[in-house]
Short mmCIF file of C-alpha atoms in Angstrom, two decimals:
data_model
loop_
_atom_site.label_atom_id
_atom_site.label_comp_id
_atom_site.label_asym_id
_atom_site.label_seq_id
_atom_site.Cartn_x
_atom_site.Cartn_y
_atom_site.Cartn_z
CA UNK A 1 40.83 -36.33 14.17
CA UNK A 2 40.11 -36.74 10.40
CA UNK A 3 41.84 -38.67 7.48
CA UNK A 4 42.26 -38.31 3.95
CA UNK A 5 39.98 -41.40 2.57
CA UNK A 6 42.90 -41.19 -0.28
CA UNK A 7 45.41 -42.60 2.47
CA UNK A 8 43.91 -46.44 2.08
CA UNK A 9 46.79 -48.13 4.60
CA UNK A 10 45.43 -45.88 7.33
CA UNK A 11 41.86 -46.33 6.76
CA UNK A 12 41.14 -49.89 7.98
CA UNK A 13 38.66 -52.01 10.00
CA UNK A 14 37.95 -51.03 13.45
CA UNK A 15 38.15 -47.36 12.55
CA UNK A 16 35.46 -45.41 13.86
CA UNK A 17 34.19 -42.94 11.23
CA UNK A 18 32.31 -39.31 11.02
CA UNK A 19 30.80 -38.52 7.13
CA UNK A 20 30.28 -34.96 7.37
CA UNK A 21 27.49 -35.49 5.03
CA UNK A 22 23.51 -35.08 5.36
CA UNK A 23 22.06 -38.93 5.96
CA UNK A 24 20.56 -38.99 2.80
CA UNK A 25 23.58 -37.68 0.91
CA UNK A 26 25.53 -41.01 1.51
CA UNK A 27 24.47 -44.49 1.20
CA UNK A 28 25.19 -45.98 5.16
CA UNK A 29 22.35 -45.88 7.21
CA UNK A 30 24.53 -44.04 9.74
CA UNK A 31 26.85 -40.79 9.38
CA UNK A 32 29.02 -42.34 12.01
CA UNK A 33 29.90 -45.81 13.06
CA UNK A 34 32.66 -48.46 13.34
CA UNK A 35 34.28 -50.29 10.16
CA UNK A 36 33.54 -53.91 10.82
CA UNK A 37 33.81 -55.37 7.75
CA UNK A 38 35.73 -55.53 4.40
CA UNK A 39 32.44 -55.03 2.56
CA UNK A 40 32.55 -51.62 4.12
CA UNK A 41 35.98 -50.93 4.42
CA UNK A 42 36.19 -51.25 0.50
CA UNK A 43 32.53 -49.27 0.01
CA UNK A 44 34.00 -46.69 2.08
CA UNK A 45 37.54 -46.77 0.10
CA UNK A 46 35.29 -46.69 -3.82
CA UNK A 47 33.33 -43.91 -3.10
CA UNK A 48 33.91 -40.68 -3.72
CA UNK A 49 33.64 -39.28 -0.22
CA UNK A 50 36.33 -36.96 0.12
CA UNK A 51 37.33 -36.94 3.62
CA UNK A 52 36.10 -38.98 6.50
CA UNK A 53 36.77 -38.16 10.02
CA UNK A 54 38.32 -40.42 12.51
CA UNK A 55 37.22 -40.49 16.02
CA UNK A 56 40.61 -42.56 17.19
CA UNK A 57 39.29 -42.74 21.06
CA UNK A 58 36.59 -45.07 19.56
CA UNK A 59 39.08 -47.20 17.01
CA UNK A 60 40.42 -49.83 17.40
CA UNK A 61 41.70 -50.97 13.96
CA UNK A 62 43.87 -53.72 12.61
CA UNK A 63 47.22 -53.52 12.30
CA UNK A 64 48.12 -51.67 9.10
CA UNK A 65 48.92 -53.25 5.69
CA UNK A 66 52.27 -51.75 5.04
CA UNK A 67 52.24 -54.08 2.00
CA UNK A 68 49.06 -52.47 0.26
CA UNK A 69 49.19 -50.61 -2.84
CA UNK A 70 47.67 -47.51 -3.74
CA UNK A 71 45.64 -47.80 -6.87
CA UNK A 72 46.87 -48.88 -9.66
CA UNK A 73 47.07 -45.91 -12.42
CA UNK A 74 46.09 -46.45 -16.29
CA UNK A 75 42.63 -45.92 -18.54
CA UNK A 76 41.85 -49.36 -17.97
CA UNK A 77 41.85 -49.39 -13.84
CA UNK A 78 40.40 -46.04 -13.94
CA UNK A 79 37.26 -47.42 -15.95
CA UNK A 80 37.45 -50.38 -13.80
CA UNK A 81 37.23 -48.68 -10.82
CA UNK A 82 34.29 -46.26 -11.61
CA UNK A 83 32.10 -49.23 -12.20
CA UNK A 84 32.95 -50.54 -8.58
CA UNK A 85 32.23 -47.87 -7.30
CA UNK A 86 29.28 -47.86 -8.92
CA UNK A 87 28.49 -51.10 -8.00
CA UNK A 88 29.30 -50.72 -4.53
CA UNK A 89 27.31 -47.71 -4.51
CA UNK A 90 24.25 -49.17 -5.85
CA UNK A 91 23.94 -51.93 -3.36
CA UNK A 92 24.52 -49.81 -0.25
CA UNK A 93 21.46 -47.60 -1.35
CA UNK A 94 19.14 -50.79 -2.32
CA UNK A 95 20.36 -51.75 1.40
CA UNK A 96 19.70 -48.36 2.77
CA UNK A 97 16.57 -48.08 1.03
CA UNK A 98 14.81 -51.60 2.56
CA UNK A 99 15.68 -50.32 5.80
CA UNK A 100 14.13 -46.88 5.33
CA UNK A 101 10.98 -48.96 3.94
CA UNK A 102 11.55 -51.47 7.41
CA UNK A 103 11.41 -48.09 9.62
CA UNK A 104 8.57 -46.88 7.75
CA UNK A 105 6.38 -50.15 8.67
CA UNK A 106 7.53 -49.45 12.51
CA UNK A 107 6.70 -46.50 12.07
CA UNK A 108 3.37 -47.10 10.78
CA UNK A 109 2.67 -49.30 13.78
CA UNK A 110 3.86 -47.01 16.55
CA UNK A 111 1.49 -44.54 14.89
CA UNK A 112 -1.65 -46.65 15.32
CA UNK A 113 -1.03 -47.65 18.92
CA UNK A 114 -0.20 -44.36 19.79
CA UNK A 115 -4.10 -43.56 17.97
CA UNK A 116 -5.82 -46.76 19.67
CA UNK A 117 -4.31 -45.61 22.85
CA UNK A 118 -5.60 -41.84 22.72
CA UNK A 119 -9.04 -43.59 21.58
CA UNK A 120 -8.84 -45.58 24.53
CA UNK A 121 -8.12 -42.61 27.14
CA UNK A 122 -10.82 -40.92 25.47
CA UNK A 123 -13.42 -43.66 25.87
CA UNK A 124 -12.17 -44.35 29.60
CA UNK A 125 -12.94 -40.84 29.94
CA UNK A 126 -16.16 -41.09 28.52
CA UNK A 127 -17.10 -44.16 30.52
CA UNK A 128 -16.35 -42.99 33.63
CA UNK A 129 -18.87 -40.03 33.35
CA UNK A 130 -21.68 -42.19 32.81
CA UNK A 131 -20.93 -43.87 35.92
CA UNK A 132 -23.60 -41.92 38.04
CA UNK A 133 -25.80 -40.75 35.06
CA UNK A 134 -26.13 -44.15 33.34
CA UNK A 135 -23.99 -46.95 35.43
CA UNK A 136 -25.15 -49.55 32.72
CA UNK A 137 -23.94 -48.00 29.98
CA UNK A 138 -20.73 -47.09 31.95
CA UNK A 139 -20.27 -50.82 32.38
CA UNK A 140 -21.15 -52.12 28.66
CA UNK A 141 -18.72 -49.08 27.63
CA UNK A 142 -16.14 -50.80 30.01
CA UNK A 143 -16.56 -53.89 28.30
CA UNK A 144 -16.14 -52.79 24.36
CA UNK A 145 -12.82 -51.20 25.27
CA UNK A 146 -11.86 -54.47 27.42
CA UNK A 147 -12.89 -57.21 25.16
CA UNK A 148 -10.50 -55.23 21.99
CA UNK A 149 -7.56 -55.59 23.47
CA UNK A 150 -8.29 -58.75 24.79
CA UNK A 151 -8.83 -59.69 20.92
CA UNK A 152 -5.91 -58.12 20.02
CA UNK A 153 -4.28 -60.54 23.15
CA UNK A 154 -5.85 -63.34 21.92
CA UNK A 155 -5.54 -63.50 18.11
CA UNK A 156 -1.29 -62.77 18.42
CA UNK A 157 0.67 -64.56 20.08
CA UNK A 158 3.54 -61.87 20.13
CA UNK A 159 1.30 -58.78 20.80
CA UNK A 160 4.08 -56.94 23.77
CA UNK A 161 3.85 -53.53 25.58
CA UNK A 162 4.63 -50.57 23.60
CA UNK A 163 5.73 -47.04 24.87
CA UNK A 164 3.30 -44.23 23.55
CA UNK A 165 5.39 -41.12 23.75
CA UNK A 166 3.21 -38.48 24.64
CA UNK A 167 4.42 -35.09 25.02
CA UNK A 168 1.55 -33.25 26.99
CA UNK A 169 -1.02 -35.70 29.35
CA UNK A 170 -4.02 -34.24 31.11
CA UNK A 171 -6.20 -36.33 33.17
CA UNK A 172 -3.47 -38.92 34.30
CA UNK A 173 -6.10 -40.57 36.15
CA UNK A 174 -7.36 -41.99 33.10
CA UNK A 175 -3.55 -42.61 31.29
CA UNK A 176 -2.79 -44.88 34.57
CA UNK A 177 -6.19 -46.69 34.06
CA UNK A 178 -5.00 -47.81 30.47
CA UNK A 179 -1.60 -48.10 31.33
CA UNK A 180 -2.95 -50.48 34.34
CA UNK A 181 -5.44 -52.76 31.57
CA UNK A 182 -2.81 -53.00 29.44
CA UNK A 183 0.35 -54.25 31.32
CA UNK A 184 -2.55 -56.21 33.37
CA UNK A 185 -3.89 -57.96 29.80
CA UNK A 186 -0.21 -58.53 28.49
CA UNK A 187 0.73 -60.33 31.60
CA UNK A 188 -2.78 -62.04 31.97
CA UNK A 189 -2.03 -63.64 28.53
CA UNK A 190 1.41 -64.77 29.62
CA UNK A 191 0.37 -66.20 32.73
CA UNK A 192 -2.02 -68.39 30.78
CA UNK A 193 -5.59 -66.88 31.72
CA UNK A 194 -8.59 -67.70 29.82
CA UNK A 195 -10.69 -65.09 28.00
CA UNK A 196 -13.12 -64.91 30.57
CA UNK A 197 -10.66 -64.40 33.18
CA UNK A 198 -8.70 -62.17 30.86
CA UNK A 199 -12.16 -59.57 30.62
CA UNK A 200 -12.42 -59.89 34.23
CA UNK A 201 -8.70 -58.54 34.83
CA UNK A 202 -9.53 -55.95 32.66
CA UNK A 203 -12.17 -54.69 33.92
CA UNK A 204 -10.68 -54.73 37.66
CA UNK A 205 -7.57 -53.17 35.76
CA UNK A 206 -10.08 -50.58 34.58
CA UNK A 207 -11.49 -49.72 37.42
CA UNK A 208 -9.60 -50.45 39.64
CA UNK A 209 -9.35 -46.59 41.17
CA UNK A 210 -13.06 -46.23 41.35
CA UNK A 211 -12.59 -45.01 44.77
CA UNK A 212 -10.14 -41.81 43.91
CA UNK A 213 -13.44 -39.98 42.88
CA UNK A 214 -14.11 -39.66 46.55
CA UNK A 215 -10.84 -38.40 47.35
CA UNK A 216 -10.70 -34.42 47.89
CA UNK A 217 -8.87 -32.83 44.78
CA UNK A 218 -6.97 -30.93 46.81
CA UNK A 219 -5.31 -34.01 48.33
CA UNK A 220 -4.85 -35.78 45.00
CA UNK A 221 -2.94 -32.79 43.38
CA UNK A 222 -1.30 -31.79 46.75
CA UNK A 223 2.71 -31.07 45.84
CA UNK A 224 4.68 -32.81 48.29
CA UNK A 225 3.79 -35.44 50.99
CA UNK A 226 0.70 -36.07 53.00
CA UNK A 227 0.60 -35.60 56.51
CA UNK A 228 -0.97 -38.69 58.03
CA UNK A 229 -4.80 -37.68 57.91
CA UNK A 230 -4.31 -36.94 54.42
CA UNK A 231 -2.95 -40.30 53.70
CA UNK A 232 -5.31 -42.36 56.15
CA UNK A 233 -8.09 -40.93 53.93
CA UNK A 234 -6.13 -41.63 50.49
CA UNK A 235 -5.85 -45.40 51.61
CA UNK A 236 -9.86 -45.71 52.21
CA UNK A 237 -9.85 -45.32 48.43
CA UNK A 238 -10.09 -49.16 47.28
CA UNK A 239 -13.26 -49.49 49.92
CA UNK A 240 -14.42 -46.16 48.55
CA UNK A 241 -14.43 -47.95 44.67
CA UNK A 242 -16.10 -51.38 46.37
CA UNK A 243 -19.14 -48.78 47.36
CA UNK A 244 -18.86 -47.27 44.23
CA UNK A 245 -19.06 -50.48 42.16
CA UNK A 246 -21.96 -52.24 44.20
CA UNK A 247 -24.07 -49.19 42.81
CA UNK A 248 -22.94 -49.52 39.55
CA UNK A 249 -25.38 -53.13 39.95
CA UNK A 250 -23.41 -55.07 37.05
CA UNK A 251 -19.98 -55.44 37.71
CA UNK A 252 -18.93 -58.89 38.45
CA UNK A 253 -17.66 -59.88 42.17
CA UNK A 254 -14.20 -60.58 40.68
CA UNK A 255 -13.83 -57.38 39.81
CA UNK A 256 -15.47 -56.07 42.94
CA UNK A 257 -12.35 -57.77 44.42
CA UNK A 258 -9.76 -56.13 42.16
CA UNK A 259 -10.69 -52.76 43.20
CA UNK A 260 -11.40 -53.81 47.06
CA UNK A 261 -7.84 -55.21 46.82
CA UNK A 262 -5.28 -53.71 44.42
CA UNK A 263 -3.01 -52.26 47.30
CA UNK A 264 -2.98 -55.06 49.58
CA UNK A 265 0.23 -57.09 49.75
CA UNK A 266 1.08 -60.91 50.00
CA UNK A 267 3.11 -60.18 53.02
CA UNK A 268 0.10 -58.17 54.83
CA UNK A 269 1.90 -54.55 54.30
CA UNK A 270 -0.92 -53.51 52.07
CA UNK A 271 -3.91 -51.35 52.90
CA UNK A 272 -6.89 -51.16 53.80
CA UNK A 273 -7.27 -54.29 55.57
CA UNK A 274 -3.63 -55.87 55.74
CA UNK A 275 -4.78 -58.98 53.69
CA UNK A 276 -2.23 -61.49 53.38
CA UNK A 277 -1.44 -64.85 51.46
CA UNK A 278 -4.56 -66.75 49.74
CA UNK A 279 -6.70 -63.73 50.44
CA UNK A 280 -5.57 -62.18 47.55
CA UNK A 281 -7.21 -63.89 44.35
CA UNK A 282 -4.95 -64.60 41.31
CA UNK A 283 -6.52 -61.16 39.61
CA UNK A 284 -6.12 -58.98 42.69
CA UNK A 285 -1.90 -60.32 42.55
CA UNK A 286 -1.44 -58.77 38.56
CA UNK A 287 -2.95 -55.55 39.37
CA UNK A 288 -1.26 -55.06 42.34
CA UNK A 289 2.15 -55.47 40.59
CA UNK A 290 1.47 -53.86 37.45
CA UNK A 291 -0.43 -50.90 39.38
CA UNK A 292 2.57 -50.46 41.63
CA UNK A 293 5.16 -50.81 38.61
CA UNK A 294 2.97 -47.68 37.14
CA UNK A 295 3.02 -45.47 39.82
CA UNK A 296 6.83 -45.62 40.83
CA UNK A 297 7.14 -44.69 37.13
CA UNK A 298 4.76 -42.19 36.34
CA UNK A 299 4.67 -41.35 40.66
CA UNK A 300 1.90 -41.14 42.83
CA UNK A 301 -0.36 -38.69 43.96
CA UNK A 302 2.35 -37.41 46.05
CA UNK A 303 5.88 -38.85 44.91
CA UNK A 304 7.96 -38.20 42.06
CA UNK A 305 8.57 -40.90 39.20
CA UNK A 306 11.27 -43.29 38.87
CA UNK A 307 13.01 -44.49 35.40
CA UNK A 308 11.60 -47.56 34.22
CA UNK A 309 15.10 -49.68 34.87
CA UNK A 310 14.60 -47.99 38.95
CA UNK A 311 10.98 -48.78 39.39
CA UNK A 312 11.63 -52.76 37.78
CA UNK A 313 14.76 -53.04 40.01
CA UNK A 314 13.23 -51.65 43.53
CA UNK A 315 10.05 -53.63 43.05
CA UNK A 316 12.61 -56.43 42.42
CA UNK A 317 15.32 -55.70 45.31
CA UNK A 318 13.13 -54.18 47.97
CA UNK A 319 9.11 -55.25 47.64
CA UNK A 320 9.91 -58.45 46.79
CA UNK A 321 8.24 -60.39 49.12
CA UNK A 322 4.97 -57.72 48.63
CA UNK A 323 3.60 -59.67 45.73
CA UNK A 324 3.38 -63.03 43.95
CA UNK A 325 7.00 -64.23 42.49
CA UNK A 326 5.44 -65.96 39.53
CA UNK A 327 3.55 -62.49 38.63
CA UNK A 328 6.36 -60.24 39.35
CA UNK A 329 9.03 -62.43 37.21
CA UNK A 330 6.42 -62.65 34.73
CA UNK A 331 6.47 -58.21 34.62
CA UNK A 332 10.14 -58.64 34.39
CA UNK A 333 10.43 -60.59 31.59
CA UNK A 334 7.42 -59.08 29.25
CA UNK A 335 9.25 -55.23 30.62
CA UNK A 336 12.97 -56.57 29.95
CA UNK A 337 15.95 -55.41 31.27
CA UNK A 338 15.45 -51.98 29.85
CA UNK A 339 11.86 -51.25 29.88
CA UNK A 340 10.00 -49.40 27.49
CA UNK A 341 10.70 -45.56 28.12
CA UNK A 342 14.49 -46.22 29.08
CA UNK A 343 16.37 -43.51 27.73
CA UNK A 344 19.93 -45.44 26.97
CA UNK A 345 23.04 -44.45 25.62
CA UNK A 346 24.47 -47.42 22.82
CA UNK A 347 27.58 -48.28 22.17
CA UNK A 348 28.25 -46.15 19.65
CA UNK A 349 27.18 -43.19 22.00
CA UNK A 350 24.25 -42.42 20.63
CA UNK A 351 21.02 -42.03 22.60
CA UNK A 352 17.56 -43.36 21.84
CA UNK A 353 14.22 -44.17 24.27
CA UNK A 354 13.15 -47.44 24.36
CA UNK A 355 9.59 -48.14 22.90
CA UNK A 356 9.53 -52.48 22.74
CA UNK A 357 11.39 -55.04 24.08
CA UNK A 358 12.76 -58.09 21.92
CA UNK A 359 11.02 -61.60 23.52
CA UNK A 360 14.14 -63.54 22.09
CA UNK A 361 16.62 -60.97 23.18
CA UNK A 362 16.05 -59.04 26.13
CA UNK A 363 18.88 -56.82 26.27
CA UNK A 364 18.33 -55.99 22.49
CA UNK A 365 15.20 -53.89 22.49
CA UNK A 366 13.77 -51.95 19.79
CA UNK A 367 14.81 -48.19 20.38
CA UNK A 368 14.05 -44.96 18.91
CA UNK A 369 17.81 -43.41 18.20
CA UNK A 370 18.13 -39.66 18.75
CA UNK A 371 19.77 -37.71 15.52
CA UNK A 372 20.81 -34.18 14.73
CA UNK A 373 21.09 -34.52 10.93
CA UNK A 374 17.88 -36.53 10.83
CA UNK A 375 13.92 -34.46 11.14
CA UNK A 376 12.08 -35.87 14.67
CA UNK A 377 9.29 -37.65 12.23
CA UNK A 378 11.51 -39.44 10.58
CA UNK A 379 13.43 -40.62 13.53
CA UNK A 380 15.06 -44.39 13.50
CA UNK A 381 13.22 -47.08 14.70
CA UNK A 382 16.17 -50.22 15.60
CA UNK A 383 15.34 -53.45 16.44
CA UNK A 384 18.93 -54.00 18.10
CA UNK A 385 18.63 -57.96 17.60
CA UNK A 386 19.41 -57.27 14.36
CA UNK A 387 22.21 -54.63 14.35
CA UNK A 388 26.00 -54.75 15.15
CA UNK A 389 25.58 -52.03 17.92
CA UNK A 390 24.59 -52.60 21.70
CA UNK A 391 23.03 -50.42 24.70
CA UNK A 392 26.14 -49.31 26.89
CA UNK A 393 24.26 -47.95 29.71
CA UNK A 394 21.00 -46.18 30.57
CA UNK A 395 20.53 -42.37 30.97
CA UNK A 396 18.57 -40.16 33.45
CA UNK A 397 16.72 -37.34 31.37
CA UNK A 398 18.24 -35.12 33.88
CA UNK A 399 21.44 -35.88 31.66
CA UNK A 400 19.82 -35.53 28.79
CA UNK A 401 19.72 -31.61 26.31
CA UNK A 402 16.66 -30.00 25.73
CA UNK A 403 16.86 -30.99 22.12
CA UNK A 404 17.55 -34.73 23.10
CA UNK A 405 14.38 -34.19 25.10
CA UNK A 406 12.13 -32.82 22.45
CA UNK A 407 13.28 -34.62 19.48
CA UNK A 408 12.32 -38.31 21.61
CA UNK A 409 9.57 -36.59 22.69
CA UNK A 410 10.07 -37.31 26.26
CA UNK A 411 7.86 -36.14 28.94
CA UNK A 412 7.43 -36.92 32.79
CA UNK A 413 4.79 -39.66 32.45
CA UNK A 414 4.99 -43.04 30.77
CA UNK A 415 2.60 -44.31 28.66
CA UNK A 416 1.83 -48.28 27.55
CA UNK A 417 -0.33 -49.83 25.61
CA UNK A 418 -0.60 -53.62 23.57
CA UNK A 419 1.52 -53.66 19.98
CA UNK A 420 0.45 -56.86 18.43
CA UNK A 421 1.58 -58.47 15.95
CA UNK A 422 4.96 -60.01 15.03
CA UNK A 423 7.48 -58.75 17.39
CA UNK A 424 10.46 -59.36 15.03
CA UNK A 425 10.89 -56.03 13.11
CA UNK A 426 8.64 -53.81 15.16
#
């Protein structure tokens, strides 16, 4: 339904309003949101705007001021009122314009992790070819890419996990290595590990699917599930990496353990060798739960993904007693209630993909909003702690368009990696 913006008793706060006008024809930051204030009740009512829709299923305005006059006629008021609007008009676009120069600095950012990311799948790649050729220099190439995000980790405080939207991944092998490192490092730091330590989880993170190189191709990319030989071989892949590793001649024991060790379980449920309890080290209980948080999102060799809010709750509801409470809360609360790569619908039913989470403000994370009337590369960045807005609920991409899908460049696998810096206005 639309209303004549002339009409000023019916155009009121807790309207919710549609400016059929390009984003960067108008001075709100939004073509479409709820009057909340008389700031922008009188904006709205000063500038010359012609019509403004009214979605009335989404008002829910104040009663009307039957006593309020229309404007007052005469040279005078007319002058007057032309340099309100002016006024009016001016500040909006200063406003509008220090959040376009905000989004740009996110935007900035996500661009370099998304670049220190791809360098880092491309030197994981790299490394892991030297293994047989030149195991040393596989190993000192392990421990350049380790020790830079562990600087990053160590020199900011408030470095968190970032999405990295990737449209088309090859090689996943290597994209759940990094993922692994990096979810590893983040919680590593939280859970109070020194930098030693911290290199040694990384490494383990690293490598810690050394053994999938002797696992038959065939079975790794098989569509559908394994029948039980082809699974009994799949879980001889952590002693496969221990074999693998000993060659290698420097990687330390600790690590050796990681890989021997990154599917066994506190409860004994874990394979190869059922380990239970204080057989696990305090390294081998991170990877296990960030490894396992990867591949229910990004699936395993032979299952399908989950959404990040599904793979955080299951671990949560049903494994619970697989892995170390202090670790697992610890995932939970550096992953938030929506986790990066949650598609969610906000309140004011527009969609957007989660890319951070907000420390201070977990059900306020920094999104990346979906928008017809706005070009893909110039998509907003919101840091919901600081807007009037809130998620409503989180979507399935099976419920999402194909243009929802392309312009948040969505794609089956997840991708993570360490944003540091401050997290406030990310």
């Amino acid at each position: 339904m639309s209303e004549n913006i002339k009409h000023k008793p019916r155009l009121r706060i807790g309207m919710f309003v549609h400016l059929d006008l390009p984003w960067m024809a108008h001075p709100f930051f939004t073509s479409s949101f709820k009057i909340r204030t008389r700031k922008q009740l009188e904006t709205l009512l000063q500038l010359d705007l012609g019509r403004v829709r009214i979605d009335l299923a989404r008002s829910d305005p104040e009663p009307e001021d039957l006593s309020a006059d229309d404007e007052p006629e005469g040279d005078g008021d007319a002058e007057a009122r032309d340099q309100l609007r002016a006024d009016l008009e001016a500040s909006l676009w200063e406003e509008k314009n220090a959040r376009i120069r905000v989004l740009k600095e996110r935007r900035k950012r996500l661009n370099l992790c998304a670049k220190r990311y791809r360098q880092s799948v491309a030197l994981a790649r790299k490394l892991m070819s030297h293994l047989r050729s030149a195991p040393a220099q596989a190993a000192e190439e392990a421990d350049e890419l380790v020790s830079q995000m562990v600087d990053d980790l160590t020199a900011d405080h408030e470095a968190t996990v970032q999405l990295v939207n990737l449209k088309s991944q090859d090689e996943n092998t290597y994209h759940h290595a990094i993922n692994v490192m990096a979810l590893a490092l983040v919680l590593g730091r939280k859970l109070k590990l020194d930098r030693e330590n911290l290199r040694l989880l990384g490494l383990g993170a690293l490598f810690h699917d050394l053994g999938l190189q002797r696992i038959p191709s065939q079975i790794l990319h098989k569509k559908g599930d394994w029948n039980k030989p082809e699974r009994a071989l799949y879980e001889q892949h952590p002693r496969y990496g221990v074999e693998i590793a000993r060659t290698i001649g420097t990687l330390p024991d600790a690590v050796i353990e990681v890989i021997g060790q990154h599917h066994e379980h506190l409860d004994g449920s874990g394979y190869p060798d059922g380990l239970s309890g204080k057989a696990l080290g305090a390294l081998t209980r991170i990877v296990s739960v960030v490894n396992r948080y990867d591949n229910l999102c990004n699936g395993t060799y032979s299952g399908r993904g989950l959404s990040p809010h599904q793979a955080v709750s299951s671990m949560y509801t049903k494994d619970r007693a697989r892995y170390d409470p202090r670790v697992l809360t610890t995932l939970i609360t550096n992953l938030g209630v929506y986790p990066p790569g949650t598609v969610v619908r906000l309140e004011d039913e527009r969609v957007a993909v989660v890319i951070s989470i907000n420390p201070d403000d977990l059900l306020r994370p920094n999104v990346l909003v979906y928008s017809s009337e706005i070009p893909s590369d110039q998509a907003l960045i919101l840091d919901l702690s600081e807007e009037e807005g809130a998620i409503r609920e989180s979507l399935h991409q099976s419920e999402l368009t194909d243009d929802i899908i392309e312009y948040l460049n969505l794609s089956d696998k997840l991708s993570y990696y360490v944003q540091s810096g401050p997290a406030k206005g990310r």
